[in-house]
Coordinates of C-alpha atoms in Angstrom, one line a residue:
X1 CA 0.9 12.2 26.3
X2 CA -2.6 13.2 24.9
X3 CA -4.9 14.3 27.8
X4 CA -8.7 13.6 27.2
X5 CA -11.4 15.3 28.9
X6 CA -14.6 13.2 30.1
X7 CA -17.3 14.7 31.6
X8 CA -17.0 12.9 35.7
X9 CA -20.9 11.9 36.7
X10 CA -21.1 10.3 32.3
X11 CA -18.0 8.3 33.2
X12 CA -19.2 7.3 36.5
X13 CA -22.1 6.0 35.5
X14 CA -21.1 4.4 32.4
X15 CA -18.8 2.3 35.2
X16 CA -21.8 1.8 37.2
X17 CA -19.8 3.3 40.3
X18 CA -19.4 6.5 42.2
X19 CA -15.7 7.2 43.4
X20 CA -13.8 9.9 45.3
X21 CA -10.9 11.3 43.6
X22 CA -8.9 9.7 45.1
X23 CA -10.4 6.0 44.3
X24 CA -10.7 7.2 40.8
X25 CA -6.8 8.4 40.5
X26 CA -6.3 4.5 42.2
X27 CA -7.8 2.8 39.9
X28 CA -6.2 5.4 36.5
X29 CA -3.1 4.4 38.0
X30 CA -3.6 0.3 38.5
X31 CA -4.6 0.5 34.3
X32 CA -1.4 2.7 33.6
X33 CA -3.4 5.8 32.8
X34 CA -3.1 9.2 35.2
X35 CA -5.9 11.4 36.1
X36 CA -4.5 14.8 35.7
X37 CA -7.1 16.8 37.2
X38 CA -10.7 16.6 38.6
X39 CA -12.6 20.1 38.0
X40 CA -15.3 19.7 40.8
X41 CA -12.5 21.0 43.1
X42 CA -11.6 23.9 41.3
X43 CA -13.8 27.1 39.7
X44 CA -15.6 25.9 36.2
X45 CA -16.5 28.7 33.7
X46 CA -19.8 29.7 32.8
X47 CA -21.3 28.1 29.7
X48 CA -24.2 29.3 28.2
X49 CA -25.5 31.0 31.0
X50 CA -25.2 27.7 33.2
X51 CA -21.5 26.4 35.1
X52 CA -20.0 23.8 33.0
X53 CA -20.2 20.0 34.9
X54 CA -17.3 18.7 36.4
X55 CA -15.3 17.2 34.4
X56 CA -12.4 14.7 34.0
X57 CA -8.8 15.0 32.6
X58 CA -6.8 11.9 32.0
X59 CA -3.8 11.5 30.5
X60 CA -3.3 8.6 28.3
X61 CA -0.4 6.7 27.0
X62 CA 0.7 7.3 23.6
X63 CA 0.3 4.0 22.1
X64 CA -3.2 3.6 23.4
X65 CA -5.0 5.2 20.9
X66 CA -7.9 3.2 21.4
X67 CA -8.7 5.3 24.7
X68 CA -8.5 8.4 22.9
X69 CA -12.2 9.3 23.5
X70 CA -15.2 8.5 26.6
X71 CA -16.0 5.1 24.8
X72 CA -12.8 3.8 25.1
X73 CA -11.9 4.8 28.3
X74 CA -15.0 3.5 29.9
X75 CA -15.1 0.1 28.1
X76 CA -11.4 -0.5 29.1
X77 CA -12.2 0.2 32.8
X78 CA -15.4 -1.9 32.5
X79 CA -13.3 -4.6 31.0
X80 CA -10.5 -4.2 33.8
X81 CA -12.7 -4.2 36.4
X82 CA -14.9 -7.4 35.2
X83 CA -18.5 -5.8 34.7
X84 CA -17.8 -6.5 31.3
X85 CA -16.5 -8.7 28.4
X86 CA -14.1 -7.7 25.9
X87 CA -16.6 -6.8 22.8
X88 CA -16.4 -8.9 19.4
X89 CA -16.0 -7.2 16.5
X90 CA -17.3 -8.6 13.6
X91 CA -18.6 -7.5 10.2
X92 CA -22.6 -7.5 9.0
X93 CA -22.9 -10.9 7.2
X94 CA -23.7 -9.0 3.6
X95 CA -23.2 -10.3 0.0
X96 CA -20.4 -8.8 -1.7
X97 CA -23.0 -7.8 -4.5
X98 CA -24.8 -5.7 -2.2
X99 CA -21.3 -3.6 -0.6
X100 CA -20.9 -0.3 -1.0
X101 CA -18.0 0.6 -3.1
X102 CA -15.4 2.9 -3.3
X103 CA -13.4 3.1 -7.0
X104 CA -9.3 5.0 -6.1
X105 CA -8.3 6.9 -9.7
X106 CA -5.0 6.2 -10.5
X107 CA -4.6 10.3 -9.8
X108 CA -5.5 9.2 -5.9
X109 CA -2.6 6.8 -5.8
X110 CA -0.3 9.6 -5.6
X111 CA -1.2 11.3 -3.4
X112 CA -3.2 8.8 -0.7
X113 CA -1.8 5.4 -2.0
X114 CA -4.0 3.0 0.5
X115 CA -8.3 3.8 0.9
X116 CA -10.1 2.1 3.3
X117 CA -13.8 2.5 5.2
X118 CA -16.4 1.2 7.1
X119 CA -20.4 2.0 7.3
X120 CA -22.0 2.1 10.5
X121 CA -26.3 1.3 10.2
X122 CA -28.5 3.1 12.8
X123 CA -25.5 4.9 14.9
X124 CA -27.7 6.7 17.5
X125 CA -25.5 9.8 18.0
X126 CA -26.7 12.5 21.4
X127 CA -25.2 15.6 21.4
X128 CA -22.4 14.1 23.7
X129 CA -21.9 10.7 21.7
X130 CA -21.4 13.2 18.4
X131 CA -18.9 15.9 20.4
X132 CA -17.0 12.8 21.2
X133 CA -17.2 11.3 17.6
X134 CA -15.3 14.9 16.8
X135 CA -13.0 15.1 19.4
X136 CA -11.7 11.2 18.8
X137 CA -11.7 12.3 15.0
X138 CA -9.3 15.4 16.3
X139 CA -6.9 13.6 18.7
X140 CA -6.2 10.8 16.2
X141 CA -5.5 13.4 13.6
X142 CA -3.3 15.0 16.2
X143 CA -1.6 12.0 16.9
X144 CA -1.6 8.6 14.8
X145 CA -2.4 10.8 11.5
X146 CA 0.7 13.4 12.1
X147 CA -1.4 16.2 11.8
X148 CA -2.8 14.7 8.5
X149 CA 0.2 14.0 6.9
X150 CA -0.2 10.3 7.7
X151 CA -3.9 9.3 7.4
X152 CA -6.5 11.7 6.1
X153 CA -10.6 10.0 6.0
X154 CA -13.4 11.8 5.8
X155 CA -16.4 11.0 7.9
X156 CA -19.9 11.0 5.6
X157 CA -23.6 11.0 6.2
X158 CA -24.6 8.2 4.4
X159 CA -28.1 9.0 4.1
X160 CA -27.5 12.4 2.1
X161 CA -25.1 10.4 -0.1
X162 CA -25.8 7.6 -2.6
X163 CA -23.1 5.3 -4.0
X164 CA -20.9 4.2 -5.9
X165 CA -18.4 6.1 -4.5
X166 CA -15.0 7.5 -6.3
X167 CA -12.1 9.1 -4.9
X168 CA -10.4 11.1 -7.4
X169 CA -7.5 13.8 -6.9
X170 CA -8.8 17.1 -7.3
X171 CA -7.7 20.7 -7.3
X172 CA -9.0 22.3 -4.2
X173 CA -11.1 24.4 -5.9
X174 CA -12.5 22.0 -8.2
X175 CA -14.0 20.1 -4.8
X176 CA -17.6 21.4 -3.7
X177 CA -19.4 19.7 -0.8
X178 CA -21.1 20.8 2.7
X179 CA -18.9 19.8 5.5
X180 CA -20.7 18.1 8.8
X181 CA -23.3 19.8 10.8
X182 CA -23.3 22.7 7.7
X183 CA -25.3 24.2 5.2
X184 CA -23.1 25.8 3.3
X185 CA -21.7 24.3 0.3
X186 CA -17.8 24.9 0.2
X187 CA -14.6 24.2 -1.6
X188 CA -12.0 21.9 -0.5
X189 CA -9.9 25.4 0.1
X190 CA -12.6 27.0 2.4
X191 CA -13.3 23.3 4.3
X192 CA -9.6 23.5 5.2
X193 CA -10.1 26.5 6.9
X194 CA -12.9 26.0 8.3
X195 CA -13.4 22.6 9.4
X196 CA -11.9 19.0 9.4
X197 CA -12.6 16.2 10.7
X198 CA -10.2 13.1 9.6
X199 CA -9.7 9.9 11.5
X200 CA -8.0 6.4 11.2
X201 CA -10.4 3.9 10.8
X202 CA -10.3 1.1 12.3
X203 CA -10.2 2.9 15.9
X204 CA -13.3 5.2 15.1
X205 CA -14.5 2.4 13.9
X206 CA -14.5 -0.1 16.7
X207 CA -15.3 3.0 19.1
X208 CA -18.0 4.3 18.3
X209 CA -19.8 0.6 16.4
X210 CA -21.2 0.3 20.3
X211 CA -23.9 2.4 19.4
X212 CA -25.0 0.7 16.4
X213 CA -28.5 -1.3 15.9
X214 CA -26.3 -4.0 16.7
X215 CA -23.8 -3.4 19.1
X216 CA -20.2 -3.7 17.6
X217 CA -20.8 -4.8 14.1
X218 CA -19.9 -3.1 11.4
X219 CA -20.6 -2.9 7.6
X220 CA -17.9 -3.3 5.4
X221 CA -17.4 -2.0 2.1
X222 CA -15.1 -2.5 -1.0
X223 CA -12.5 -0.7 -2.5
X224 CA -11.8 -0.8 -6.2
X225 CA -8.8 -0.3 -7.9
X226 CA -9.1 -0.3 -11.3
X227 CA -5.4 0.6 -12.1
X228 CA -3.8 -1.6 -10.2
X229 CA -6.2 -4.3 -9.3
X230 CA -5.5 -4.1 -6.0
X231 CA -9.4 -4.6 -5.3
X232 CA -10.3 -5.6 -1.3
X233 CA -12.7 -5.5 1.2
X234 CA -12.6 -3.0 4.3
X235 CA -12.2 -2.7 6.9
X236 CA -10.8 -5.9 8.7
X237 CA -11.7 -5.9 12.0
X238 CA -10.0 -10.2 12.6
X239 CA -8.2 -10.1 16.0
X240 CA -4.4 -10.8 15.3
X241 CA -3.0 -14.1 16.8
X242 CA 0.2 -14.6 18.3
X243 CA 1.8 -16.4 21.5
X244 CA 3.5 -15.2 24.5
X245 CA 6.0 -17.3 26.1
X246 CA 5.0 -18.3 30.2
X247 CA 8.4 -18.3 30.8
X248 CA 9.5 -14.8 29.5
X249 CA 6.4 -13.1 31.0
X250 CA 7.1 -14.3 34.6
X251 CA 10.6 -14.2 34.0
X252 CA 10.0 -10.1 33.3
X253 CA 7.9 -10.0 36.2
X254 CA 9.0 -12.1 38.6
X255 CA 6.3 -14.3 39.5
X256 CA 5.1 -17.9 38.7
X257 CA 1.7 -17.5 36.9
X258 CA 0.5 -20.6 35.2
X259 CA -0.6 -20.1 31.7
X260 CA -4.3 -20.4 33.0
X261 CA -4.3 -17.3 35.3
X262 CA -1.8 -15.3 32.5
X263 CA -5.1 -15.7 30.2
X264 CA -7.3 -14.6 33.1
X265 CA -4.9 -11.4 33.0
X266 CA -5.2 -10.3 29.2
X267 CA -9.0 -10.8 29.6
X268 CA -8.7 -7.6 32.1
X269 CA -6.6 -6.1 29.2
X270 CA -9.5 -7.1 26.6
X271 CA -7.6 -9.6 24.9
X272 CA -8.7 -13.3 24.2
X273 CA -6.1 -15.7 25.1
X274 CA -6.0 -19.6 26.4
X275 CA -3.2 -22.3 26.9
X276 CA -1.6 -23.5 24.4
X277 CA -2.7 -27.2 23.4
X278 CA 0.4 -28.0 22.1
X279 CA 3.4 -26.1 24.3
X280 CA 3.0 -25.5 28.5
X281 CA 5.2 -22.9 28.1
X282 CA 3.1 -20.9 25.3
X283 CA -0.1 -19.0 25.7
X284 CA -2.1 -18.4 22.5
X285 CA -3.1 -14.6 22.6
X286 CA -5.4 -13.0 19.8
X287 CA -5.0 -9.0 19.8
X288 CA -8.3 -7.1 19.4
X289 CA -8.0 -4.4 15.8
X290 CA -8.1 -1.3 18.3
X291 CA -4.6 -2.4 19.3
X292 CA -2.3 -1.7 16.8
X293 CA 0.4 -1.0 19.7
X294 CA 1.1 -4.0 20.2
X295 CA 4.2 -5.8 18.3
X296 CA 6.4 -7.9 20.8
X297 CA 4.9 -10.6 23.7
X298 CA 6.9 -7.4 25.6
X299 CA 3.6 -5.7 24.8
X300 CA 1.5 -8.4 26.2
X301 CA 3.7 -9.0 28.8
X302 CA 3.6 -5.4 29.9
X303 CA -0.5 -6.2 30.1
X304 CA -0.2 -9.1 32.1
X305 CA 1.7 -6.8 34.9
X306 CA -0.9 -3.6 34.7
X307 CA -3.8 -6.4 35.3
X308 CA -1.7 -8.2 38.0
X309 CA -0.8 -4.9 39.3
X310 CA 2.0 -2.9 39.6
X311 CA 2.1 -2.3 43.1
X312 CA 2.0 -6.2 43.5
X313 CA 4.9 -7.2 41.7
X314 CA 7.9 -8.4 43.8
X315 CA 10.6 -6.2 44.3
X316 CA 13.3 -8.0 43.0
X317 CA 15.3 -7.8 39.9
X318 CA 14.0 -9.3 37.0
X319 CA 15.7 -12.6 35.7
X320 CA 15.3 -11.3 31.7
X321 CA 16.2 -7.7 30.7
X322 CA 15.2 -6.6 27.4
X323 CA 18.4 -4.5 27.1
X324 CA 22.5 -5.3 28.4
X325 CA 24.3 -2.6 30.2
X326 CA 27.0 -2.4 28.3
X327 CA 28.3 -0.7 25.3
X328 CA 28.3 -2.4 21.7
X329 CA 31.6 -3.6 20.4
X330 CA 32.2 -0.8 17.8
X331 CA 31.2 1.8 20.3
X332 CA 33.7 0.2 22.9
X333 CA 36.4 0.3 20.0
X334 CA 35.3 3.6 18.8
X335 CA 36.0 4.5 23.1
X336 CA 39.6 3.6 22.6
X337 CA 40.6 5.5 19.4
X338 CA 38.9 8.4 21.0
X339 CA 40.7 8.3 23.8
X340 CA 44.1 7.6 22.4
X341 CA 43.5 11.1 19.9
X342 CA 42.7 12.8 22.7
X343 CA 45.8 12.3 25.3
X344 CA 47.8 12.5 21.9
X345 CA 46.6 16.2 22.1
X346 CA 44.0 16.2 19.2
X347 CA 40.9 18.1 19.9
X348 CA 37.7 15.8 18.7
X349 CA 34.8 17.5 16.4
X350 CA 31.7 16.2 15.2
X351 CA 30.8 17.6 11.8
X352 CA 27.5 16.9 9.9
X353 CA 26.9 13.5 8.3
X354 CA 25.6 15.0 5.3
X355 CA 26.9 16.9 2.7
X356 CA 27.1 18.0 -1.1
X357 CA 28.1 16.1 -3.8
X358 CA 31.2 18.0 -4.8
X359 CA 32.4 18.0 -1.5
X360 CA 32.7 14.4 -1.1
X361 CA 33.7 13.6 -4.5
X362 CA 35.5 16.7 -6.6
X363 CA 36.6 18.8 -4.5
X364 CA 38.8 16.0 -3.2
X365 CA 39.5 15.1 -6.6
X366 CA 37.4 11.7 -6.7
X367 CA 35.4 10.7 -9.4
X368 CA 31.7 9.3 -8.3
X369 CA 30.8 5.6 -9.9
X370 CA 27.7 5.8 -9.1
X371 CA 27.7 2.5 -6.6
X372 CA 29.6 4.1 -3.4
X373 CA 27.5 7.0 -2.0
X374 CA 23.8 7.4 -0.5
X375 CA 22.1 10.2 -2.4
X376 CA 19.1 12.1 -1.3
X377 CA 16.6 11.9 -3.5
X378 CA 15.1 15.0 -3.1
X379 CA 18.0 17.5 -1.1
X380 CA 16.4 20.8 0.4
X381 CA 20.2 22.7 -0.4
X382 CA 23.2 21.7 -2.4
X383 CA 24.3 21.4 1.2
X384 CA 23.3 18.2 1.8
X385 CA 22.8 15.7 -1.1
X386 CA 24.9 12.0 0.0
X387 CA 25.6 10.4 2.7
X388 CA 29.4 11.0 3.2
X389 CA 31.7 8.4 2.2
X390 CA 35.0 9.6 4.2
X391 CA 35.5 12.3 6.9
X392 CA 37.8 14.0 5.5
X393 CA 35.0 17.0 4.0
X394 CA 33.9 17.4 7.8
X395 CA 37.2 17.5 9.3
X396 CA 38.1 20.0 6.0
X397 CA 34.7 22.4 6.5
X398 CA 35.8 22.5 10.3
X399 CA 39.0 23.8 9.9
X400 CA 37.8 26.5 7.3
X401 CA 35.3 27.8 9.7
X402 CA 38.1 28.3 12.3
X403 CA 40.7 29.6 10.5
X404 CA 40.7 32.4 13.0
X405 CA 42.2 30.0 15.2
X406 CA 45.8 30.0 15.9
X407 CA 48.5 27.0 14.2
X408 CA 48.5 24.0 14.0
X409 CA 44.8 22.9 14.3
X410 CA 44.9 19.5 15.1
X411 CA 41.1 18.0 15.4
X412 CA 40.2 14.4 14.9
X413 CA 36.3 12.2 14.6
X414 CA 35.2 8.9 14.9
X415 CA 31.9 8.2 13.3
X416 CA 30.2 6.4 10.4
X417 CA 30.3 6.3 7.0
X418 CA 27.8 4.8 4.3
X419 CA 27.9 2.8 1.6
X420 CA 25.5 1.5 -1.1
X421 CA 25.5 -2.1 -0.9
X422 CA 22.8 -3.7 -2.9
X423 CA 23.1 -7.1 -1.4
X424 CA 21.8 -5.5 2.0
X425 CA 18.0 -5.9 2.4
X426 CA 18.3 -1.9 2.9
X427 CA 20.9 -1.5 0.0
X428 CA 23.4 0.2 2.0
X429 CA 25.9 -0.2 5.3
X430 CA 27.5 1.9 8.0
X431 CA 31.3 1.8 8.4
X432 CA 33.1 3.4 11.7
X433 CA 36.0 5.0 10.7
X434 CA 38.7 7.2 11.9
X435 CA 40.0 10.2 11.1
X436 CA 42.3 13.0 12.0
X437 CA 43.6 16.5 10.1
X438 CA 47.0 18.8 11.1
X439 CA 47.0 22.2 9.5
X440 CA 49.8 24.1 10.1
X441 CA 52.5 25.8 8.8
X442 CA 54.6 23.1 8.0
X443 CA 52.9 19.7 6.7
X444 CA 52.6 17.9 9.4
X445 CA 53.0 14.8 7.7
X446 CA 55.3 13.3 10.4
X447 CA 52.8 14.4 12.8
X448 CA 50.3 12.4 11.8
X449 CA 52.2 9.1 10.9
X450 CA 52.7 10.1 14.3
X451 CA 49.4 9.7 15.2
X452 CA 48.4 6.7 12.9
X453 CA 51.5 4.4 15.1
X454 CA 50.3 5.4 17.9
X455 CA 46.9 4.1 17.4
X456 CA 47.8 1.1 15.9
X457 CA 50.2 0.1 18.8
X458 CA 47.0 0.9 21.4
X459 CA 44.7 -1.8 18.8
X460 CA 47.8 -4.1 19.2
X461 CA 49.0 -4.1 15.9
X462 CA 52.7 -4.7 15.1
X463 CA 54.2 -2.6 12.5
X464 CA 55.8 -4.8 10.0
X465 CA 59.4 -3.5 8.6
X466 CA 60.8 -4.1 5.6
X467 CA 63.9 -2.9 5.4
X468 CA 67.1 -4.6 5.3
X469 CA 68.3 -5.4 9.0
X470 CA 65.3 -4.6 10.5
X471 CA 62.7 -6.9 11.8
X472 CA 59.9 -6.2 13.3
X473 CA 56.9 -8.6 14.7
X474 CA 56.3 -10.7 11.2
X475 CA 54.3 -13.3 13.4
X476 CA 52.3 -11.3 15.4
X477 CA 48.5 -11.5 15.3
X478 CA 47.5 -8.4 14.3
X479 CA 50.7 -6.5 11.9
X480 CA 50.8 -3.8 9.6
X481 CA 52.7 -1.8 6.9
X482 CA 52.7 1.3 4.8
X483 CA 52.9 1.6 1.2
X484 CA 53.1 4.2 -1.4
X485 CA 50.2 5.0 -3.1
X486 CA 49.0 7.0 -5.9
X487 CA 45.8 9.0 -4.8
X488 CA 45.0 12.4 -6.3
X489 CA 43.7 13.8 -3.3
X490 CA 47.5 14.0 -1.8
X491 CA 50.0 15.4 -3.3
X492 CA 52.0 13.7 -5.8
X493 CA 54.3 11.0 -3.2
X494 CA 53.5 12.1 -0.3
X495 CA 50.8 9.7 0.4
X496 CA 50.5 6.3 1.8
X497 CA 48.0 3.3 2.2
X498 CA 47.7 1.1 5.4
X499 CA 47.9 -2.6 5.2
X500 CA 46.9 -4.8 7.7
X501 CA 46.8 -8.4 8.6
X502 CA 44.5 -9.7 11.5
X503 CA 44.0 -13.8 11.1
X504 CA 46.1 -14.0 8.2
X505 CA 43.5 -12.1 5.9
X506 CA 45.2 -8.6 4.5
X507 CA 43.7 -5.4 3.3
X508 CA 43.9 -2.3 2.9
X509 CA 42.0 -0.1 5.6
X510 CA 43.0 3.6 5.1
X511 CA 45.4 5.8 4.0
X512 CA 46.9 8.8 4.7
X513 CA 49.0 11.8 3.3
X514 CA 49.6 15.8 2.5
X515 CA 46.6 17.3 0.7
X516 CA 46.6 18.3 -3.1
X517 CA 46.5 21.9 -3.2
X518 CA 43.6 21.5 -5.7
X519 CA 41.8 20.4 -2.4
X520 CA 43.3 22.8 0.0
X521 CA 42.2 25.6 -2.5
X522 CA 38.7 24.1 -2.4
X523 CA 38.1 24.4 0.7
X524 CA 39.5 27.8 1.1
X525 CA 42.5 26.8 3.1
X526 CA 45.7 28.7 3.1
X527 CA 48.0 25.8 5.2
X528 CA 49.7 22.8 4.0
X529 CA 47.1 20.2 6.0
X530 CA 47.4 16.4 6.5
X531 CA 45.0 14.2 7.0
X532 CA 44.2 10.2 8.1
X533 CA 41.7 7.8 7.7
X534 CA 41.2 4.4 9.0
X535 CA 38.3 1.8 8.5
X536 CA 38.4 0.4 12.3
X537 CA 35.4 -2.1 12.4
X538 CA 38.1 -4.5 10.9
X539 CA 39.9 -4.5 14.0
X540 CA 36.7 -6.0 15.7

């Protein structure tokens, strides 16, 4: 979690209260932030001839970038603790002829795709407001911009500056401006070394819009695209409605709020929220822009118990969990073919799940359509370019790294594969398969047919026989049957498919056989080796 430093009597007396330490860490703790340390207890270094003031550190929760600086912090507390309301945010009433305007080059779109900005009029900046402009500028760049890779905006002094603005794309060296607080005039290269201040707007926004002529308004601007017409205005600082359910949040918490007193929560939490006029069961919630964190009425819900407080909530389970303790389906199905391998005597390994193109496809003799495998579209290696479609290139790559190993290698893995499918809303799907490999000195073959009954009987499948005299369980369920099949990764009739029936619907779902030496001579192996594979999600 970030950890912000405040200077202790600023804070204090921007909450209009003295505390001890110990009242302070109380109250961090009640909003669901931690005071890490409190310097007046400890040595402070000298600064400029004169001991630095004691100071603050307080660690904040990841998703609560809005807190990321001393105005955040001290309006949340101030809101929390009722000495004041939860600010409104609203943009200076201008006419879009007289906006400022920024123009994105087409250039720009590639390599920042989305522009946005703000202007704050009359921001009265001390020393300490502007250190904390900075720092909110670094710890959002640290944190909600991914170290820049994200978000990059560049704070201006709008009365050096005239517009219209344009942001172009430019060769570092071809950029010449004089950063904040310098005289210099540098290149984009020798700003990058030397200083950078970048920030997400909204947040710096909001934050720091307190200090304005007018207290929390803010000046929007407009953003022209001329090659796409994406034209808008920025930034859009509307609170975001949505409804929390009475029922869920006192069902999470265990208490009986009424939807009256849950709204008298979220105003602690500086939210705006009333009853809903048409449900008892619903509050109607409107989400401040500095809160981006929150998605779910689990978010809000999570507020209502840090205003209640946490040290006030029954201790009793809760009547709704978000999550089930117990394993999915596929993982519990996956649990029992694992097991199985194992007391069979097959030794489980878990190779990569990507790998190169030839692997998957020539090297075991199959031709790519173009429609079955996930390709990255831009590999670091020839290592890993697709998704795999089968396990049989892991199991393969395994045993050539431990051919050092003593005969037979026997090693088996359950895990996905992937498939394109375009009628997915993500284009593609995960399949749990199983697979096994013997490499020996004889084939093996036998072996792992073997194998292949053995988990079939434990999945309660019936192996169907067709041979004259024999019967076997034609009306079971679950039944299935082998085949001979012509696949060029075996070799030439040694290989067979598995049919099943489950609910009267056949298919095939895997195959197995002796390797092609083409394949075993691709992979640098010396042994006859035999492999299987099963699709097993069909069994669920």
């Amino acid at each position: 979690m970030p950890t912000i430093t405040v200077d202790k009597a600023a804070l204090f007396e921007a909450l209009d209260q003295d505390y001890t330490t110990e009242e302070f860490d109380e109250l961090c703790f009640e909003f669901g932030i931690e005071l890490d340390e409190d310097t007046s207890t400890s040595d402070r270094p000298i600064v400029n001839g004169r001991q630095e003031p004691p100071q603050l550190k307080i660690e904040i929760p990841a998703n609560r970038y809005d807190m990321l600086c001393f105005e955040g912090i001290s309006l949340m507390l101030n809101i929390f603790n009722g000495k004041q309301k939860a600010p409104n945010y609203r943009l200076k009433n201008t006419s879009r002829d007289d906006l400022q305007s920024i123009t994105a080059t087409k250039d720009t779109s590639r390599v920042r795709p989305y522009v946005s900005g703000a202007i704050l009029r009359n921001v009265k900046f001390t020393k300490e407001r502007y250190d904390s402009f900075i720092a909110l500028q670094d710890k959002l760049h640290q944190n909600l911009a991914r170290q820049r890779t994200l978000v990059s905006i560049g704070t201006h002094d709008l009365d050096t500056i005239e517009g219209p603005f344009t942001y172009e794309a430019l060769p570092p060296e071809e950029i010449k401006f004089a950063p904040l607080n310098q005289i210099k005039v540098m290149t984009a290269t020798e700003v990058m070394k030397f200083y950078e201040a970048e920030i997400c707007n909204n947040i710096l926004v909001a934050m720091f819009s307190q200090y304005t002529e007018e207290p929390f308004t803010v000046e929007p601007i407009k953003i022209i695209s001329p090659h796409n017409g994406q034209n808008r205005q920025v930034p859009n600082l509307d609170p975001r409605p949505t409804t929390a359910s009475v029922s869920y949040v006192n069902a999470c918490c265990g208490l009986s709020l009424s939807p009256s007193d849950i709204c008298s929560l979220l105003t602690r939490m500086s939210y705006t929220a009333r009853p809903s006029p048409s449900s008892s069961d619903t509050v109607e919630v409107l989400i401040p822009p500095t809160r981006a964190d929150v998605l779910h009425q689990a978010d809000i819900m999570e507020d209502v118990a840090i205003a209640y407080g946490f040290n006030k909530l029954p201790r009793a389970f809760p009547k709704v969990s978000g999550t089930v303790g117990q394993p999915l389906a596929i993982n519990k199905l996956s649990d029992i073919v694992r097991l199985e391998a194992a007391m069979a005597g097959w030794s489980e390994v878990m190779p990569l799940i990507l790998c190169s193109h030839d692997e998957n496809f020539a090297w075991l003799n199959r031709v790519d359509d173009g429609t079955t495998a996930v390709k990255l579209a831009n590999p670091k290696t020839a290592e890993y370019q697709v998704v795999r479609t089968s396990l049989l290139p892991g199991l393969l790559k395994t045993i050539r790294e431990n051919k050092h190993h003593s005969v037979p290698i026997k090693i088996f893995e359950v895990s996905d594969v992937a498939f394109k499918d375009l009628a997915l809303e993500r284009k593609s799907r995960n399949e749990r398969h199983f697979a096994a490999a013997w490499c020996g000195k004889s084939s093996g073959f036998e072996v792992v047919h073997g194998l292949m009954d053995r988990v079939m009987l434990m999945l309660k499948s019936a192996f169907v026989v067709g041979e004259e005299g024999l019967h076997g369980k034609d009306e079971a369920e679950s039944a299935y049957w082998i085949s001979e099949v012509d696949d060029k990764t075996f070799f030439p009739g040694h290989a067979a498919q598995i049919h099943l029936r489950i609910g009267g619907r056949e298919s095939v779902v895997g195959v197995f056989g002796i390797l092609h030496p083409t394949v075993l001579e691709k992979f640098e192996l010396k042994y006859p080796v035999s492999t299987l594979e099963i699709n097993i999600e069909v069994f669920l």
